Short mmCIF file of C-alpha atoms in Angstrom, two decimals:
data_model
loop_
_atom_site.label_atom_id
_atom_site.label_comp_id
_atom_site.label_asym_id
_atom_site.label_seq_id
_atom_site.Cartn_x
_atom_site.Cartn_y
_atom_site.Cartn_z
CA UNK U 1 136.79 109.71 86.62
CA UNK U 2 134.47 106.79 87.36
CA UNK U 3 135.00 107.54 91.05
CA UNK U 4 133.43 111.00 90.60
CA UNK U 5 130.46 109.55 88.70
CA UNK U 6 129.82 107.09 91.48
CA UNK U 7 129.92 109.79 94.14
CA UNK U 8 127.70 112.07 92.05
CA UNK U 9 125.21 109.25 91.56
CA UNK U 10 125.32 108.38 95.23
CA UNK U 11 124.76 112.01 96.15
CA UNK U 12 121.86 112.25 93.71
CA UNK U 13 120.37 109.04 95.10
CA UNK U 14 120.71 110.37 98.66
CA UNK U 15 118.99 113.61 97.56
CA UNK U 16 116.10 111.71 95.99
CA UNK U 17 115.67 109.39 98.95
CA UNK U 18 115.31 112.21 101.47
CA UNK U 19 111.90 112.22 103.05
CA UNK U 20 111.14 115.83 102.23
CA UNK U 21 111.82 115.37 98.50
CA UNK U 22 109.41 112.45 98.31
CA UNK U 23 106.82 114.39 100.35
CA UNK U 24 107.19 117.33 97.98
CA UNK U 25 106.72 115.09 94.94
CA UNK U 26 103.56 113.60 96.44
CA UNK U 27 102.28 117.10 97.27
CA UNK U 28 102.82 118.28 93.70
CA UNK U 29 100.96 115.28 92.25
CA UNK U 30 98.07 115.68 94.71
CA UNK U 31 98.01 119.43 94.06
CA UNK U 32 97.79 118.92 90.31
CA UNK U 33 94.90 116.48 90.72
CA UNK U 34 93.22 118.82 93.20
CA UNK U 35 93.56 121.76 90.80
CA UNK U 36 91.41 119.88 88.27
CA UNK U 37 88.70 119.44 90.91
CA UNK U 38 88.77 123.11 91.88
CA UNK U 39 88.67 124.25 88.26
CA UNK U 40 85.67 121.99 87.65
CA UNK U 41 83.89 123.48 90.70
CA UNK U 42 84.60 127.02 89.51
CA UNK U 43 83.47 126.32 85.94
CA UNK U 44 80.52 124.12 86.89
CA UNK U 45 79.13 125.91 89.95
CA UNK U 46 80.68 129.34 90.56
CA UNK U 47 80.63 130.61 86.98
CA UNK U 48 76.94 129.72 86.44
CA UNK U 49 76.05 131.44 89.73
CA UNK U 50 77.90 134.55 88.58
CA UNK U 51 76.36 134.02 85.16
CA UNK U 52 72.92 134.55 86.66
CA UNK U 53 73.89 138.22 86.68
CA UNK U 54 75.55 138.25 83.26
CA UNK U 55 77.39 135.73 81.08
CA UNK U 56 78.14 132.19 82.26
CA UNK U 57 81.81 132.49 81.39
CA UNK U 58 83.75 134.89 83.59
CA UNK U 59 86.40 135.16 80.90
CA UNK U 60 83.92 137.19 78.81
CA UNK U 61 83.88 140.01 81.37
CA UNK U 62 86.14 142.79 80.22
CA UNK U 63 86.43 146.54 80.12
CA UNK U 64 87.91 148.85 77.55
CA UNK U 65 90.66 151.09 78.90
CA UNK U 66 91.18 153.16 75.76
CA UNK U 67 89.34 153.33 72.47
CA UNK U 68 86.21 151.56 71.30
CA UNK U 69 87.64 148.00 71.81
CA UNK U 70 86.35 146.56 68.57
CA UNK U 71 87.82 143.59 66.76
CA UNK U 72 88.62 143.92 63.06
CA UNK U 73 86.97 140.90 61.40
CA UNK U 74 89.55 140.74 58.61
CA UNK U 75 92.72 140.68 60.75
CA UNK U 76 91.29 139.64 64.16
CA UNK U 77 93.20 142.53 65.69
CA UNK U 78 91.72 144.45 68.65
CA UNK U 79 91.39 148.22 68.44
CA UNK U 80 91.84 149.84 71.86
CA UNK U 81 93.14 148.43 75.13
CA UNK U 82 90.98 145.70 76.66
CA UNK U 83 91.29 144.64 80.31
CA UNK U 84 90.14 141.06 80.91
CA UNK U 85 89.12 141.37 84.55
CA UNK U 86 86.75 138.39 84.31
CA UNK U 87 89.63 135.93 83.88
CA UNK U 88 91.39 137.51 86.88
CA UNK U 89 88.21 137.13 88.94
CA UNK U 90 87.91 133.48 87.87
CA UNK U 91 91.53 132.76 88.82
CA UNK U 92 91.05 134.56 92.15
CA UNK U 93 87.96 132.48 92.93
CA UNK U 94 89.86 129.31 92.04
CA UNK U 95 92.67 130.32 94.37
CA UNK U 96 90.33 131.18 97.25
CA UNK U 97 88.43 127.90 96.92
CA UNK U 98 91.68 125.94 96.75
CA UNK U 99 93.10 127.77 99.78
CA UNK U 100 89.89 127.25 101.79
CA UNK U 101 89.69 123.54 101.01
CA UNK U 102 93.38 122.99 101.76
CA UNK U 103 93.09 124.92 105.04
CA UNK U 104 89.88 123.36 106.32
CA UNK U 105 90.49 119.80 105.11
CA UNK U 106 94.25 119.49 105.54
CA UNK U 107 95.95 122.23 107.56
CA UNK U 108 93.41 122.69 110.36
CA UNK U 109 92.94 118.97 111.13
CA UNK U 110 96.71 118.40 111.02
CA UNK U 111 97.32 121.35 113.35
CA UNK U 112 94.74 120.00 115.81
CA UNK U 113 96.29 116.54 115.63
CA UNK U 114 99.80 117.89 116.22
CA UNK U 115 98.59 120.06 119.13
CA UNK U 116 96.87 117.07 120.73
CA UNK U 117 99.99 114.97 120.24
CA UNK U 118 102.20 117.70 121.75
CA UNK U 119 99.84 117.98 124.74
CA UNK U 120 99.99 114.22 125.29
CA UNK U 121 103.78 114.31 125.05
CA UNK U 122 103.95 117.22 127.50
CA UNK U 123 101.66 115.36 129.90
CA UNK U 124 103.89 112.28 129.69
CA UNK U 125 106.97 114.40 130.35
CA UNK U 126 105.20 116.11 133.28
CA UNK U 127 104.31 112.76 134.84
CA UNK U 128 107.84 111.50 134.29
CA UNK U 129 109.24 114.66 135.90
CA UNK U 130 106.89 114.27 138.88
CA UNK U 131 107.97 110.65 139.31
CA UNK U 132 111.62 111.69 139.15
CA UNK U 133 111.07 114.46 141.72
CA UNK U 134 109.21 112.05 144.04
CA UNK U 135 111.98 109.48 143.72
CA UNK U 136 114.53 112.18 144.43
CA UNK U 137 112.70 113.25 147.59
CA UNK U 138 112.52 109.64 148.83
CA UNK U 139 116.22 109.13 148.11
CA UNK U 140 117.07 112.33 150.01
CA UNK U 141 115.08 111.10 153.01
CA UNK U 142 116.85 107.73 152.92
CA UNK U 143 120.23 109.49 152.69
CA UNK U 144 119.38 111.73 155.64
CA UNK U 145 118.30 108.71 157.71
CA UNK U 146 121.52 106.85 156.91
CA UNK U 147 123.65 109.90 157.75
CA UNK U 148 121.77 110.31 161.04
CA UNK U 149 122.26 106.62 161.94
CA UNK U 150 125.99 106.78 161.21
CA UNK U 151 126.36 109.99 163.20
CA UNK U 152 125.26 108.38 166.40
CA UNK U 153 121.66 107.42 166.46
CA UNK U 154 118.30 108.45 165.20
CA UNK U 155 117.48 112.15 165.28
CA UNK U 156 115.02 113.36 167.85
CA UNK U 157 111.53 114.61 167.12
CA UNK U 158 112.51 118.25 167.76
CA UNK U 159 115.49 118.24 165.40
CA UNK U 160 113.37 118.82 162.27
CA UNK U 161 114.88 115.85 160.50
CA UNK U 162 113.89 112.26 160.07
CA UNK U 163 110.68 110.62 161.23
CA UNK U 164 108.49 112.84 163.33
CA UNK U 165 110.37 115.96 162.30
CA UNK U 166 109.27 118.61 159.81
CA UNK U 167 111.30 117.17 156.92
CA UNK U 168 110.52 113.48 157.32
CA UNK U 169 107.70 111.02 157.42
CA UNK U 170 105.48 111.23 160.48
CA UNK U 171 106.21 108.49 162.97
CA UNK U 172 103.33 106.62 164.44
CA UNK U 173 102.61 103.31 166.06
CA UNK U 174 103.49 100.42 163.81
CA UNK U 175 101.22 97.50 163.60
CA UNK U 176 103.12 94.24 163.28
CA UNK U 177 101.16 91.37 161.89
#
C-alpha cells in the first residue's frame, strides 16, 4: 500500500512541476491582481464619465420589465420585475478594458517577438541550406573530376564536364607565384 502512495505522490509532484501548470498558476495570480486594477479604472474613470449623463454608479441603471418596480419599505421586497442592465454594462466595460489591455500589452508584443524569432530561425535555416547545397555542388564537381581522371584522363573542353565545360569551373591561365 505504501508503494501506491509513493507512486501517487510522485505522479502528483510530476504534475505540479510541469511547466504549463506553473505558468497557469502565475497567470491566475497576475490575472487576479490585474482585475483589481481594471475594476478601479472602471469605477474611478469610466463610471464617472458615464455618470456625467446620469448617476455615477452604473449599478443604479435599471429598467422595470413588469409592474411599477417599487420597493416595500417594511419588507424590502421589490414589486415588479427589475432588469439591472447597468451592472451588465459595467461588467462588459470591465471585460473590454481587460481584453484590450491584455491584447495590446501582452499578446501583440509577444506575437511580434515570436514572429521575429521565427523569421530569424528561418533565415538561419535558409543560410544553412544554401551552405549545404553549395558544399554538395562542390563535392559533386570533385567526384566528377576524380571519375574523369580514373577513366583515362581529363575531360575535354567540348565534353560539357569538368573545367572549361558547361558543368564545371571555367579554366583559365593559372598564375604561379
